[in-house]
Amino acid sequence: MKILLIGHGMVGHKFLEELAQLRQPGTEVTVLCEEPRAAYDRVHLSEFFAGKSADDLSLVAPGFFEDSGFTLRLNTRAVAIDRRARTVTTAGGEVLPYDKLVIATGSVPFVPPVQGNDRADCFVYRTIEDLEAMTAAGARSRSGVVVGGGLLGLECAKALRDLGLETHVVEFAPRLMAVQVDDDGGRILRGKIEELGVRVHTGRNTLEITDGARARHRMVFADGSHLEADMIVFSAGIRPQDILARQNALAVGARGGIAVDDQCRSSDPDIYAIGECAAWRDQLFGLVAPGYDMARVAARHITGQTEVAFGGADMSTKLKLMGVDVASIGDAQGRTPDSRSFRYMDECKRIYKKIVVSADGKQLLGAVLVGNADEYGTLLQMALNRIALPADPEFLILPASDGKAKPGLGVDALPDSAQICSCNNVSKGELCAAVAGGATTLGALKACTKAGATCGGCVPLVTQVMKAEMARLGMAVNNHLCEHFPYSRQELFHLIKVGGIKSFGELIARHGKGLGCDICKPTAASIFASCWNEFVLKQELASLQDSNDYFLGNIQKDGTYSVVPRMPGGEVTPDGLIAVGQVAKKYGLYTKVTGGARVDMFGARLEQLPAIWEELIAAGFESGHAYGKSLRTVKSCVGSTWCRYGVGDSVGLAVELENRYKGLRAPHKIKFGVSGCTRECAEAQGKDVGVIATEKGWNLYVCGNGGMKPRHAELLASDLDKETLVRLIDRFLMFYVRTADRLQRTSTWRDNLEGGLDYLKNVVVQDSLGLAAELEAQMAHVVATYQCEWKTAVTSPEVRKRFRTFVNDGRPDARIVFVEERGQIRPARAEERPAAMADSTTEMAV
Amino acid sequence: MTTAPSQHWTAVCSLTDILPGTGVCALVADRHIAIFRLAGDELYAIDNIDPRSGASVLSRGLVGNLGDQLVVASPLYKNHFDLRTGACLETPEHSVRSYPVRLSGDSVMVASG
Ligand code: SRM
Ligand SMILES: Cc1cc2nc3c(=O)[nH]c(=O)nc-3n(C[C@H](O)[C@H](O)[C@H](O)COP(=O)(O)OP(=O)(O)OC[C@H]3O[C@@H](n4cnc5c(N)ncnc54)[C@H](O)[C@@H]3O)c2cc1C
Ligand code: SF4
Ligand code: FES
């Protein structure tokens, strides 16, 4: 059977994935894709402005086409269908036969028919090419206007704002998001959007666009007023791309779109239509989830499963804008006869919440949430699953008082069939099965079910289901640190900080039991350091330190240690290099330039460490903390000082940042990178904190990782001056230090953060928790109390005494034996040891 | 820690040479012995050599308890050894010897016999 698919967008690709999974032998699949690249995540298109590349957005798993045997033809547009001959003609004149044809051509943006809408620097917002063109225009513009104040228009306005433009939104209706919210909600939303620095003009009907006096364009409105801007983006709605159907006499819906039945078949049974181009019972769906459902139905029906059916979709939505929570569920406007509503409005905090309930008060019909959409998941499930409302439904949206918990939904109340993730159609039952199969972290659950991997809106609910199921299965959901403390690391941090606790003895007496262990002792030591920053080898603290911290060096496989002096930003003077070389030579150490852009010396015996460090300190070096769960390196590129492309002094900034944060103890190690321009030679986007110079300042990226599971860092804020940059990094790091689990790098911490990047931006940039001042103060304390641990150690005879191999004998450990390789030492391997040890003087009885 | 009469006791250091909650390594008749001082000045001694790596490092591990067992975690691969018996909790074939140890005045004494 020859299957031909027209359109390789989000829904088209979902269709292919479904088809590949069904593994029908004898099917030959060809895909015509008009765009120059394979399917990508249009829902997250705006993240392109935040630094995501086309590759990051791609929906096609590596090897997908190779493994499935499907043929993808890029840059190929279908222009005609011959239904009798069952062929499709491409723009290049090729004629391709089909047995079954699937149309997934999506939508085209609607551009209002006003004079001048085709001027240069007028755009639509739909493809990566559109965004590339907008970025180019943005660079030579001061101001921009978005026509359309709906969901997409607001997202687009935010993007223009992030490009640094003076931004306006022009809306024909009297309020923003007219479809989803009511008048009061619209007013609150407007305030929120204006807070982002976007100017809102509602009730404006554009008549024409002409040359501007102070900017490139002038928009002239029906009321006689006008607005000038350098670029214009039309986001005034979408129209189904149904031209192929119209040309071939396939039935279309009342509002356009290829009319389809419950099996997604058009009026020609061999032609299916799915996604935004399809009209089901005259309804169009401008969201991805219903399209995905249609893709599943069509793929199954084509391969012979006749009982499948598309049953419509829920059109509840949540806006994914930073700092602005807006959600609408079901009958948000209260159009159901006799429905009643409850409203809560706080004009100071700009919060508006409304629920619409049935006449008998038993069922939730709809909701509007503006300014805070925390209840979205709960309310949505209540509406979708017709769960009986509590006696006083108003408490569902009223702010909790006296610390009383809100009436929760109780995920237990949900049937197994309840759809928890609508983007990926994952039900509660499927999540529970995955948990039983071992997916017991949010990350694992995302990876195996895809729940939460698209818009992220369902993540809080997915987490609840996961925890409830783990509890039901008797799995340890408790996040207790270990058997000695019934608390998570975050809770322990709080107890230590608030209780002013400075010793492990006091901590375990007040909040734990037993003697402690190799888990809780270093964790407590790290928290003490983050809070009070005392010398880590102080008597009460020393016994808590892991061997690496106790001896201020990384232990190696043979029991020797490595020595890593700090070289901030990777910068080192010739004299410094000579000194390092002399020390290495004198003590016979192996030397290597590390992946962290500094020099590591290996093979130091315990009793040699203080002398080695004394010499390094005399030469001006400090501890590089290569052993600590603390700041490691700030990698830099040469930047504007030398490089012909550099736009910022990346080395200067790297040195400054490294000196600021050196010694900061954290749940895990922290690495920075600073690049002088977007060529990114310092690989800043692979670091916990990455900074990239721009023409206007610095862009700040966070939560990147190399290591076992590489993760690209995400843009937290752009075009910052240095002071703001440092302030945001202070807050970010301290927030991480306070809330992460032990041994959780910023990347995994971020992946498990409920609310994701938006939440992080809210907390760090917008200070939504009101914590910023405290976080900054805590960092200021750590910075002010920095000491080079090695310097303190070598100058204290008490501490120095601890660096000895034997408590009762001055000789070195004769079991440590080296052989030579490439002109340097290395530990002898087991088979080389007998010969090597025969040379040594002490006899061993082992 | 009962003492057989044939055992030969060696004084290795004074109690203050061992920080409470940590260990040291002593060289006794060519054996590397890890000696730990716990709260209340209880002393324990086991081999210092970690059988998994062959490195002489167990005295540098963190001590504590797991349930009823007093343990040290090897600083290299974090496997736990019972301080009283030397048994390795994770891989019994990596268990080590334990030694009698006592305090005589301020002197830490081990029997290596
Ligand atoms: C020496 C060095 C390799 C080298 O010869 O270049 C190194 C050596 C070790 N790395 Fe590394 N890593 C070194 C750069 C890196 C880098 C590259 C970088 O920093 O740009 C990475 C990937 C970047 C990242 O961290 O995101 C890296 C990712 C890891 C990981 C995986 C972390 C993760 O999140 O997945 C571990 C394991 C861990 O920390 O749990 C690790 C752990 C280790 C340990 C500490 C393993 C251990 O416990 O013995 C190694 C001992 C270091 C020592 O004795 O000094 N090392 N390690 C590099 C020292 C850099 C420095 O100057 O401090
Ligand atoms: C900025 C933005 C944000 C969005 N945010 C959300 C959101 O948060 N939540 C949500 O649910 N939805 C969101 N959407 C909508 C979502 O992206 C769409 O619902 C989804 O992409 C529809 O998939 P589709 O395959 O039907 O159409 P598309 O993804 O548009 O794919 C159609 C493809 O067909 C191609 N094509 C058209 N005609 C032809 C032809 N003749 N020959 C060959 N190829 C052809 C097109 O070039 C296109 O590549 C957003 C959309 C945008 C633009
Ligand atoms: S990659 Fe592995 S072996 Fe190499 S240095 Fe890092 S941790 Fe050690
Ligand atoms: S609902 Fe969008 S990712 Fe789950």
Short mmCIF file of N, CA, C and O in Angstrom, two decimals, chain A residues 50-84:
data_model
loop_
_atom_site.label_atom_id
_atom_site.label_comp_id
_atom_site.label_asym_id
_atom_site.label_seq_id
_atom_site.Cartn_x
_atom_site.Cartn_y
_atom_site.Cartn_z
N ALA A 50 14.96 32.64 22.23
CA ALA A 50 15.71 32.47 23.48
C ALA A 50 16.94 31.62 23.26
O ALA A 50 17.55 31.14 24.20
N GLY A 51 17.28 31.38 21.99
CA GLY A 51 18.54 30.70 21.73
C GLY A 51 18.40 29.26 21.29
O GLY A 51 19.40 28.61 21.00
N LYS A 52 17.17 28.72 21.28
CA LYS A 52 17.03 27.34 20.78
C LYS A 52 17.31 27.33 19.29
O LYS A 52 16.90 28.24 18.57
N SER A 53 17.97 26.31 18.80
CA SER A 53 18.25 26.23 17.38
C SER A 53 17.18 25.37 16.71
O SER A 53 16.38 24.72 17.38
N ALA A 54 17.18 25.39 15.39
CA ALA A 54 16.24 24.56 14.66
C ALA A 54 16.42 23.09 15.08
O ALA A 54 15.45 22.35 15.22
N ASP A 55 17.66 22.69 15.31
CA ASP A 55 17.92 21.30 15.74
C ASP A 55 17.28 21.00 17.09
O ASP A 55 16.71 19.94 17.31
N ASP A 56 17.39 21.97 18.01
CA ASP A 56 16.79 21.76 19.33
C ASP A 56 15.30 21.55 19.21
O ASP A 56 14.69 20.83 19.99
N LEU A 57 14.69 22.26 18.24
CA LEU A 57 13.23 22.20 18.12
C LEU A 57 12.76 21.00 17.31
O LEU A 57 11.58 20.69 17.26
N SER A 58 13.68 20.32 16.65
CA SER A 58 13.28 19.23 15.76
C SER A 58 12.47 18.17 16.50
O SER A 58 12.74 17.85 17.65
N LEU A 59 11.46 17.63 15.81
CA LEU A 59 10.64 16.58 16.42
C LEU A 59 11.09 15.20 15.97
O LEU A 59 10.56 14.19 16.42
N VAL A 60 12.03 15.17 15.03
CA VAL A 60 12.38 13.90 14.41
C VAL A 60 13.52 13.24 15.20
O VAL A 60 14.61 13.79 15.29
N ALA A 61 13.25 12.10 15.77
CA ALA A 61 14.28 11.39 16.53
C ALA A 61 15.38 10.96 15.57
O ALA A 61 15.10 10.62 14.42
N PRO A 62 16.64 10.99 16.04
CA PRO A 62 17.74 10.60 15.15
C PRO A 62 17.46 9.20 14.58
O PRO A 62 17.06 8.30 15.32
N GLY A 63 17.67 9.03 13.30
CA GLY A 63 17.49 7.71 12.69
C GLY A 63 16.05 7.35 12.36
O GLY A 63 15.78 6.25 11.89
N PHE A 64 15.10 8.29 12.62
CA PHE A 64 13.69 7.94 12.42
C PHE A 64 13.40 7.50 10.99
O PHE A 64 12.78 6.46 10.75
N PHE A 65 13.86 8.27 10.02
CA PHE A 65 13.53 7.92 8.63
C PHE A 65 14.31 6.70 8.15
O PHE A 65 13.78 5.86 7.44
N GLU A 66 15.56 6.58 8.62
CA GLU A 66 16.36 5.41 8.27
C GLU A 66 15.68 4.14 8.80
O GLU A 66 15.51 3.15 8.09
N ASP A 67 15.26 4.18 10.06
CA ASP A 67 14.69 2.98 10.67
C ASP A 67 13.31 2.63 10.11
O ASP A 67 12.98 1.46 9.95
N SER A 68 12.49 3.66 9.87
CA SER A 68 11.12 3.38 9.43
C SER A 68 11.08 3.06 7.93
O SER A 68 10.15 2.44 7.46
N GLY A 69 12.09 3.51 7.19
CA GLY A 69 12.08 3.31 5.74
C GLY A 69 11.17 4.30 5.02
O GLY A 69 10.98 4.21 3.80
N PHE A 70 10.61 5.28 5.77
CA PHE A 70 9.76 6.28 5.13
C PHE A 70 10.64 7.26 4.34
O PHE A 70 11.78 7.52 4.71
N THR A 71 10.07 7.80 3.25
CA THR A 71 10.82 8.76 2.44
C THR A 71 10.35 10.19 2.71
O THR A 71 9.15 10.46 2.60
N LEU A 72 11.27 11.05 3.09
CA LEU A 72 10.92 12.45 3.35
C LEU A 72 11.46 13.32 2.22
O LEU A 72 12.64 13.26 1.89
N ARG A 73 10.59 14.13 1.61
CA ARG A 73 11.05 15.02 0.56
C ARG A 73 10.86 16.46 1.01
O ARG A 73 9.74 16.96 1.06
N LEU A 74 12.00 17.08 1.35
CA LEU A 74 11.96 18.47 1.81
C LEU A 74 11.75 19.40 0.62
O LEU A 74 11.95 19.02 -0.54
N ASN A 75 11.38 20.65 0.88
CA ASN A 75 11.19 21.66 -0.16
C ASN A 75 10.28 21.17 -1.28
O ASN A 75 10.48 21.51 -2.44
N THR A 76 9.32 20.33 -0.94
CA THR A 76 8.44 19.79 -1.97
C THR A 76 6.99 20.13 -1.64
O THR A 76 6.45 19.65 -0.64
N ARG A 77 6.37 20.96 -2.47
CA ARG A 77 4.99 21.36 -2.22
C ARG A 77 4.05 20.59 -3.14
O ARG A 77 4.32 20.43 -4.32
N ALA A 78 2.95 20.13 -2.58
CA ALA A 78 1.93 19.48 -3.41
C ALA A 78 1.06 20.57 -4.01
O ALA A 78 0.63 21.48 -3.30
N VAL A 79 0.81 20.52 -5.33
CA VAL A 79 -0.01 21.57 -5.93
C VAL A 79 -1.34 21.06 -6.48
O VAL A 79 -2.26 21.85 -6.69
N ALA A 80 -1.44 19.76 -6.72
CA ALA A 80 -2.71 19.27 -7.25
C ALA A 80 -2.92 17.81 -6.88
O ALA A 80 -1.97 17.05 -6.70
N ILE A 81 -4.20 17.44 -6.75
CA ILE A 81 -4.55 16.04 -6.51
C ILE A 81 -5.42 15.59 -7.70
O ILE A 81 -6.31 16.32 -8.11
N ASP A 82 -5.12 14.42 -8.24
CA ASP A 82 -6.01 13.85 -9.26
C ASP A 82 -6.68 12.65 -8.59
O ASP A 82 -6.09 11.59 -8.44
N ARG A 83 -7.94 12.85 -8.15
CA ARG A 83 -8.58 11.83 -7.35
C ARG A 83 -8.89 10.58 -8.16
O ARG A 83 -8.89 9.47 -7.62
N ARG A 84 -9.18 10.77 -9.46
CA ARG A 84 -9.52 9.59 -10.25
C ARG A 84 -8.26 8.74 -10.50
O ARG A 84 -8.26 7.54 -10.27
#
